[in-house]
Short mmCIF file of C-alpha atoms in Angstrom, two decimals:
data_model
loop_
_atom_site.label_atom_id
_atom_site.label_comp_id
_atom_site.label_asym_id
_atom_site.label_seq_id
_atom_site.Cartn_x
_atom_site.Cartn_y
_atom_site.Cartn_z
CA MET F 1 8.46 14.91 -31.51
CA LYS F 2 7.12 16.75 -28.46
CA ILE F 3 7.69 15.46 -24.95
CA ASP F 4 5.98 16.88 -21.86
CA THR F 5 8.07 16.30 -18.77
CA ILE F 6 6.12 15.34 -15.66
CA GLU F 7 8.94 13.96 -13.53
CA THR F 8 12.69 13.82 -13.83
CA THR F 9 15.67 13.53 -11.57
CA ALA F 10 16.85 16.58 -9.64
CA ALA F 11 19.63 17.16 -12.15
CA ALA F 12 17.21 17.28 -15.07
CA ALA F 13 14.34 19.29 -13.58
CA PRO F 14 14.83 22.31 -11.33
CA GLY F 15 11.19 22.07 -10.20
CA LEU F 16 11.73 18.59 -8.85
CA ALA F 17 14.95 19.67 -7.21
CA VAL F 18 12.92 22.12 -5.13
CA ALA F 19 10.56 19.31 -4.14
CA GLN F 20 13.48 17.16 -3.10
CA THR F 21 14.92 20.05 -1.08
CA ASP F 22 11.60 20.31 0.76
CA GLY F 23 11.73 16.57 1.35
CA ALA F 24 15.23 16.93 2.78
CA ALA F 25 13.95 19.56 5.21
CA LYS F 26 11.28 17.13 6.39
CA ALA F 27 13.88 14.41 6.73
CA LYS F 28 15.85 16.54 9.21
CA GLN F 29 12.84 16.42 11.53
CA GLN F 30 12.78 12.60 11.38
CA PRO F 31 15.00 10.20 13.31
CA GLN F 32 18.22 9.27 11.58
CA ALA F 33 18.26 6.00 9.67
CA ARG F 34 19.44 3.07 11.72
CA ARG F 35 22.69 1.31 10.87
CA SER F 36 22.00 -0.73 7.75
CA ARG F 37 23.55 -3.83 6.28
CA VAL F 38 23.36 -2.12 2.90
CA SER F 39 25.31 0.99 1.96
CA ASN F 40 25.61 3.40 -0.95
CA GLU F 41 28.90 1.71 -1.81
CA ASP F 42 27.02 -1.50 -2.66
CA ARG F 43 26.68 -0.90 -6.39
CA ARG F 44 24.81 -4.17 -6.81
CA PHE F 45 21.86 -2.83 -4.77
CA LYS F 46 19.58 -0.12 -6.16
CA ILE F 47 16.10 1.27 -5.50
CA PHE F 48 14.06 3.14 -8.11
CA SER F 49 10.66 4.79 -7.90
CA GLY F 50 7.88 5.66 -10.29
CA SER F 51 5.58 8.63 -9.84
CA ALA F 52 2.91 6.84 -7.77
CA ASN F 53 4.40 7.37 -4.29
CA ARG F 54 7.87 8.89 -4.50
CA ASP F 55 7.67 10.13 -0.90
CA LEU F 56 7.37 6.55 0.36
CA ALA F 57 10.30 5.43 -1.82
CA GLU F 58 12.48 8.22 -0.44
CA ALA F 59 11.46 7.33 3.12
CA ILE F 60 12.41 3.70 2.47
CA CYS F 61 15.81 4.82 1.20
CA ARG F 62 16.33 7.00 4.29
CA HIS F 63 15.51 4.04 6.50
CA ILE F 64 17.99 1.78 4.72
CA GLY F 65 20.59 4.52 4.29
CA VAL F 66 20.91 4.53 0.50
CA THR F 67 20.22 7.01 -2.27
CA LEU F 68 17.20 6.65 -4.53
CA GLY F 69 18.26 5.64 -8.04
CA GLU F 70 18.38 8.33 -10.72
CA SER F 71 15.90 8.03 -13.55
CA ARG F 72 13.91 10.21 -15.90
CA MET F 73 10.20 9.77 -16.46
CA THR F 74 8.45 11.99 -18.98
CA ARG F 75 5.34 11.86 -21.14
CA PHE F 76 4.71 12.55 -24.78
CA ALA F 77 2.03 15.10 -25.64
CA ASP F 78 -0.56 12.31 -26.02
CA GLY F 79 0.21 10.87 -22.57
CA GLU F 80 2.55 7.99 -23.50
CA VAL F 81 5.12 7.16 -20.82
CA TYR F 82 8.83 7.61 -21.54
CA PHE F 83 11.24 6.20 -18.96
CA GLN F 84 15.04 6.24 -18.92
CA LEU F 85 17.53 4.99 -16.34
CA LEU F 86 20.28 7.50 -15.66
CA GLU F 87 22.73 5.11 -14.00
CA ASN F 88 24.23 1.70 -14.64
CA VAL F 89 22.23 -1.28 -13.31
CA ARG F 90 24.05 -4.12 -15.09
CA GLY F 91 24.04 -7.14 -12.79
CA ALA F 92 22.45 -5.16 -9.93
CA ASP F 93 19.78 -6.29 -7.48
CA VAL F 94 17.09 -3.69 -8.28
CA PHE F 95 13.90 -2.85 -6.38
CA VAL F 96 11.13 -0.80 -8.02
CA VAL F 97 8.74 0.94 -5.59
CA GLN F 98 5.44 1.64 -7.31
CA PRO F 99 1.96 1.12 -5.83
CA THR F 100 -0.67 0.81 -8.54
CA CYS F 101 -2.99 3.39 -6.98
CA TYR F 102 -5.11 6.14 -8.56
CA PRO F 103 -4.87 6.64 -11.49
CA VAL F 104 -4.43 2.86 -11.48
CA ASP F 105 -3.95 2.29 -15.22
CA GLN F 106 -1.35 5.06 -15.51
CA HIS F 107 0.75 3.80 -12.61
CA LEU F 108 0.48 0.20 -13.74
CA VAL F 109 1.81 1.09 -17.21
CA GLU F 110 4.63 3.09 -15.60
CA LEU F 111 5.60 0.03 -13.55
CA LEU F 112 5.61 -2.26 -16.59
CA ILE F 113 7.74 0.14 -18.61
CA MET F 114 10.20 0.55 -15.73
CA ILE F 115 10.54 -3.23 -15.44
CA ASP F 116 11.15 -3.50 -19.18
CA ALA F 117 13.81 -0.76 -19.10
CA LEU F 118 15.61 -2.53 -16.24
CA LYS F 119 15.47 -5.86 -18.05
CA ARG F 120 16.92 -4.36 -21.23
CA ALA F 121 19.63 -2.65 -19.14
CA SER F 122 20.72 -6.11 -17.91
CA ALA F 123 19.67 -5.77 -14.26
CA GLY F 124 20.65 -8.90 -12.36
CA ARG F 125 17.33 -9.25 -10.49
CA ILE F 126 14.22 -7.07 -10.58
CA THR F 127 11.93 -7.02 -7.55
CA VAL F 128 8.69 -5.06 -7.82
CA VAL F 129 7.67 -3.46 -4.50
CA VAL F 130 3.94 -2.82 -4.79
CA PRO F 131 2.57 -1.66 -1.42
CA TYR F 132 -0.93 -1.42 -2.94
CA TYR F 133 -1.93 -3.92 -5.64
CA GLY F 134 -4.53 -2.44 -7.98
CA TYR F 135 -7.16 -4.75 -9.51
CA ALA F 136 -6.78 -7.10 -6.52
CA ARG F 137 -10.52 -7.03 -5.81
CA GLN F 138 -11.24 -8.93 -9.04
CA ASP F 139 -9.59 -12.17 -7.97
CA ARG F 140 -12.28 -14.69 -9.00
CA LYS F 141 -15.37 -15.13 -11.17
CA ASP F 142 -18.11 -14.28 -8.70
CA ARG F 143 -20.61 -13.82 -11.53
CA GLY F 144 -20.86 -14.70 -15.18
CA ARG F 145 -18.75 -13.15 -17.95
CA VAL F 146 -16.33 -11.14 -15.80
CA ALA F 147 -12.53 -10.92 -15.92
CA ILE F 148 -10.08 -12.06 -13.26
CA SER F 149 -8.02 -8.90 -13.56
CA SER F 150 -5.71 -9.61 -10.62
CA LYS F 151 -4.40 -12.65 -12.52
CA LEU F 152 -4.01 -10.58 -15.70
CA VAL F 153 -1.97 -7.92 -13.86
CA ALA F 154 0.22 -10.65 -12.35
CA ASP F 155 0.90 -12.03 -15.83
CA LEU F 156 1.79 -8.56 -17.10
CA MET F 157 4.38 -8.02 -14.37
CA VAL F 158 6.00 -11.40 -14.93
CA THR F 159 5.97 -11.00 -18.72
CA ALA F 160 7.54 -7.53 -18.40
CA GLY F 161 10.50 -9.11 -16.63
CA ALA F 162 9.94 -9.06 -12.84
CA HIS F 163 11.88 -11.78 -11.03
CA ARG F 164 10.32 -11.29 -7.60
CA ALA F 165 7.45 -9.37 -6.02
CA LEU F 166 6.87 -7.75 -2.62
CA PHE F 167 3.31 -6.81 -1.64
CA MET F 168 1.57 -5.53 1.47
CA ASP F 169 -1.89 -6.55 2.62
CA LEU F 170 -3.26 -8.06 -0.56
CA HIS F 171 -7.04 -8.04 -0.77
CA ALA F 172 -6.92 -11.83 -0.92
CA ALA F 173 -3.82 -13.83 0.09
CA GLN F 174 -4.37 -16.38 -2.69
CA ILE F 175 -3.41 -13.74 -5.26
CA GLN F 176 0.17 -14.82 -4.52
CA ALA F 177 -0.58 -18.02 -6.46
CA PHE F 178 -1.22 -15.98 -9.62
CA PHE F 179 2.52 -15.31 -9.86
CA ASN F 180 5.01 -17.82 -11.22
CA ILE F 181 7.80 -15.99 -9.41
CA PRO F 182 8.66 -15.76 -5.67
CA VAL F 183 6.26 -13.50 -3.78
CA ASP F 184 6.68 -11.98 -0.32
CA HIS F 185 3.47 -10.80 1.34
CA LEU F 186 3.82 -8.32 4.20
CA PHE F 187 1.18 -7.14 6.64
CA ALA F 188 0.87 -3.63 8.04
CA SER F 189 -0.44 -5.09 11.31
CA PRO F 190 2.86 -4.69 13.24
CA VAL F 191 2.75 -0.94 12.58
CA MET F 192 -0.98 -0.76 13.26
CA ILE F 193 -0.79 -2.73 16.51
CA GLY F 194 1.90 -0.44 17.92
CA TYR F 195 -0.31 2.62 17.45
CA ILE F 196 -3.44 0.91 18.80
CA ARG F 197 -1.55 -0.03 21.95
CA GLU F 198 -0.54 3.61 22.40
CA LEU F 199 -4.23 4.62 22.27
CA ASN F 200 -4.89 2.27 25.22
CA LEU F 201 -8.53 1.79 24.25
CA PRO F 202 -10.67 0.34 27.08
CA ASP F 203 -12.75 -2.87 26.65
CA LEU F 204 -11.53 -3.30 23.08
CA THR F 205 -13.11 -5.66 20.54
CA VAL F 206 -11.58 -6.11 17.08
CA VAL F 207 -14.20 -6.31 14.33
CA SER F 208 -13.96 -7.82 10.86
CA PRO F 209 -16.32 -5.96 8.47
CA ASP F 210 -16.94 -9.16 6.46
CA ALA F 211 -16.18 -12.87 6.42
CA GLY F 212 -13.24 -12.39 4.06
CA GLY F 213 -11.34 -10.29 6.58
CA VAL F 214 -11.66 -12.64 9.55
CA GLU F 215 -8.08 -13.90 9.35
CA ARG F 216 -6.71 -10.34 9.32
CA ALA F 217 -8.86 -9.28 12.27
CA ARG F 218 -8.12 -12.47 14.22
CA PHE F 219 -4.37 -11.88 13.93
CA ILE F 220 -4.64 -8.38 15.40
CA ALA F 221 -7.10 -9.49 18.09
CA THR F 222 -4.72 -12.27 19.12
CA LYS F 223 -1.73 -9.93 19.31
CA LEU F 224 -3.71 -7.42 21.38
CA GLY F 225 -5.25 -10.15 23.53
CA VAL F 226 -8.83 -8.98 22.97
CA PRO F 227 -12.04 -10.62 21.66
CA MET F 228 -13.25 -10.43 18.07
CA ALA F 229 -16.58 -9.85 16.34
CA ILE F 230 -17.73 -10.21 12.73
CA VAL F 231 -20.18 -8.16 10.68
CA ASP F 232 -22.22 -10.24 8.25
CA LYS F 233 -22.75 -8.13 5.15
CA ARG F 234 -24.34 -8.70 1.78
CA ARG F 235 -22.93 -6.97 -1.31
CA THR F 236 -25.74 -5.95 -3.65
CA ASP F 237 -23.57 -4.30 -6.33
CA ILE F 238 -20.07 -2.90 -6.94
CA ASN F 239 -19.22 -0.53 -4.05
CA VAL F 240 -22.71 -1.13 -2.62
CA THR F 241 -23.21 -3.19 0.54
CA GLU F 242 -26.00 -3.83 3.00
CA VAL F 243 -24.98 -4.62 6.57
CA MET F 244 -26.99 -7.52 7.94
CA ASN F 245 -25.95 -8.79 11.40
CA VAL F 246 -23.27 -8.33 14.04
CA ILE F 247 -21.84 -11.62 15.30
CA GLY F 248 -20.13 -11.28 18.68
CA LEU F 249 -20.32 -9.16 21.81
CA VAL F 250 -19.91 -5.41 21.16
CA LYS F 251 -22.35 -3.89 23.66
CA GLY F 252 -20.59 -1.56 26.08
CA ARG F 253 -17.25 -2.04 24.32
CA THR F 254 -14.87 0.01 22.18
CA CYS F 255 -14.74 -1.47 18.68
CA LEU F 256 -11.88 -1.44 16.21
CA ILE F 257 -12.83 -2.28 12.61
CA ILE F 258 -9.94 -3.81 10.66
CA ASP F 259 -9.97 -3.82 6.84
CA ASP F 260 -7.44 -3.73 4.01
CA ILE F 261 -8.96 -1.06 1.75
CA ILE F 262 -11.15 1.96 2.44
CA ASP F 263 -12.51 2.96 -0.97
CA THR F 264 -15.83 4.81 -1.01
CA ALA F 265 -16.24 4.28 2.78
CA GLY F 266 -19.82 3.12 2.28
CA THR F 267 -19.20 -0.24 3.96
CA LEU F 268 -17.18 1.42 6.74
CA VAL F 269 -19.90 3.92 7.67
CA LYS F 270 -22.63 1.26 7.64
CA THR F 271 -20.49 -0.98 9.83
CA VAL F 272 -19.93 1.86 12.29
CA ASP F 273 -23.67 2.48 12.49
CA ALA F 274 -24.41 -1.22 12.94
CA LEU F 275 -21.93 -1.51 15.82
CA LEU F 276 -23.20 1.60 17.60
CA ASP F 277 -26.79 0.43 17.15
CA GLN F 278 -25.77 -2.79 18.88
CA GLY F 279 -24.53 -0.87 21.90
CA ALA F 280 -20.86 -0.18 21.13
CA VAL F 281 -19.49 2.82 23.05
CA LYS F 282 -16.99 4.08 20.47
CA VAL F 283 -15.82 2.84 17.08
CA TYR F 284 -12.35 3.19 15.56
CA ALA F 285 -11.16 1.76 12.25
CA GLY F 286 -7.84 0.69 10.76
CA ALA F 287 -7.02 0.00 7.11
CA SER F 288 -3.80 -0.42 5.17
CA HIS F 289 -4.77 1.37 1.96
CA PRO F 290 -6.63 4.74 2.07
CA VAL F 291 -8.05 4.80 -1.46
CA LEU F 292 -10.79 7.23 -0.33
CA SER F 293 -12.49 7.71 -3.68
CA GLY F 294 -15.84 9.24 -4.53
CA GLU F 295 -17.66 10.65 -1.50
CA ALA F 296 -15.45 8.81 1.02
CA VAL F 297 -14.09 11.93 2.71
CA GLN F 298 -17.50 13.49 3.32
CA ARG F 299 -18.95 10.18 4.49
CA ILE F 300 -16.21 9.75 7.08
CA LEU F 301 -16.44 13.38 8.21
CA SER F 302 -20.19 13.11 8.82
CA SER F 303 -20.01 9.62 10.36
CA ARG F 304 -19.86 8.65 14.03
CA LEU F 305 -16.40 7.10 13.57
CA GLU F 306 -13.88 8.30 16.16
CA GLN F 307 -10.74 7.87 14.03
CA LEU F 308 -9.55 6.06 10.91
CA VAL F 309 -5.96 4.77 11.07
CA VAL F 310 -4.26 4.14 7.71
CA THR F 311 -0.76 3.76 6.28
CA ASP F 312 1.20 5.67 3.64
CA SER F 313 1.15 2.73 1.20
CA ILE F 314 -0.48 5.17 -1.21
CA PRO F 315 -0.49 8.98 -1.09
CA LEU F 316 -3.57 10.70 0.30
CA ARG F 317 -5.67 12.67 -2.13
CA ASP F 318 -5.73 16.43 -1.61
CA GLU F 319 -9.35 16.42 -0.44
CA ALA F 320 -8.42 14.04 2.39
CA ALA F 321 -6.44 16.80 4.12
CA VAL F 322 -9.59 17.93 5.90
CA LEU F 323 -9.79 14.52 7.56
CA LYS F 324 -6.32 14.93 9.04
CA GLU F 325 -7.14 18.43 10.23
CA SER F 326 -10.30 17.19 11.94
CA GLY F 327 -8.39 14.44 13.75
CA LYS F 328 -10.46 11.70 12.14
CA LEU F 329 -7.52 10.39 10.12
CA LYS F 330 -4.15 9.16 11.34
CA VAL F 331 -1.46 8.11 8.83
CA LEU F 332 1.26 5.66 9.91
CA SER F 333 4.42 5.07 7.90
CA VAL F 334 5.31 1.61 6.60
CA ALA F 335 8.65 2.79 5.19
CA GLY F 336 10.58 1.02 7.94
CA LEU F 337 8.66 -2.23 7.42
CA LEU F 338 9.16 -2.19 3.65
CA GLY F 339 12.78 -1.08 4.01
CA ALA F 340 13.54 -4.00 6.35
CA ALA F 341 11.89 -6.42 3.91
CA ILE F 342 13.91 -5.04 0.99
CA GLU F 343 17.12 -5.42 2.99
CA ASN F 344 16.26 -9.00 3.96
CA ILE F 345 15.48 -9.94 0.37
CA HIS F 346 18.74 -8.43 -0.85
CA MET F 347 20.75 -10.13 1.93
CA GLU F 348 18.87 -13.43 1.36
CA THR F 349 17.60 -13.59 4.95
CA SER F 350 14.13 -14.34 6.33
CA VAL F 351 11.25 -11.97 5.61
CA SER F 352 8.76 -13.82 7.81
CA THR F 353 10.50 -12.45 10.92
CA LEU F 354 8.92 -9.08 10.08
CA PHE F 355 5.42 -10.45 10.71
CA ASN F 356 6.02 -9.87 14.42
#
């Protein structure tokens, strides 16, 4: 039986130990973790991570002041996932950090297998922390003979053994109802609003790129105390949209487009053009999840967008580095937000206080 190791703990893989050493060097440049209500001595509290976004999981642990749980994830020669816990979790309150980002199917299967391993190791409670929920865009039957995959994925997580779920900026808030377990839904807006205020943009108008994002845009516009506009768009096919009309005053103003996902950036670029054609002075954009697939990077580089502000809910692809170098991409960390939510869930205190 041949097993190809792709990720292990530092003790099992020297290569990973080097990566963790590099991470420790970066950590020295960051502010020290605040005083936490949870400590490493609390053996009933543990955080584990899959391979999807280990940097975010480690940042969450630094914020809380605990050590990331030890585990071993390898793959057989044919690609099958093999996962093993390397420490006792019996009766523990366990959190699994794993966004289901690209490659979505691979990371989803990793998450399910991790949940199953924790269940069979007698974990007291298993909370899945999924900053980015893959398959969320298929949340209803908008045409004949299609699947509602977001409901299917919810069923898979619950069947695997998850007792609770923590998400951030779901594509549609009603996805929470697909779960028959408690769900906490966070928003990246507190982090986003702080940065937007630092930019001090003049004559700002917050723009929703479609009708479905009005609530998200209205929340940020209210917090910033600025007006809001809506772009009426018509989707002609998957990842293909046609911008129709701009509803609201944007002439002579700085516009901030607020969305949850930037995938191929086709909608984003068309929205930017529509706003500028209507007389907007400058256009910025903010989104929680920088999927940036296909030709997204080149589209954003060649667009008239001033800057795209995203979070580290999922890792940036290598080709997106040119966006950061050009200044057109700013990445904000949600580790503190997620860490505070994890602490509150473990301590059985309110999570809704984090919405502010």
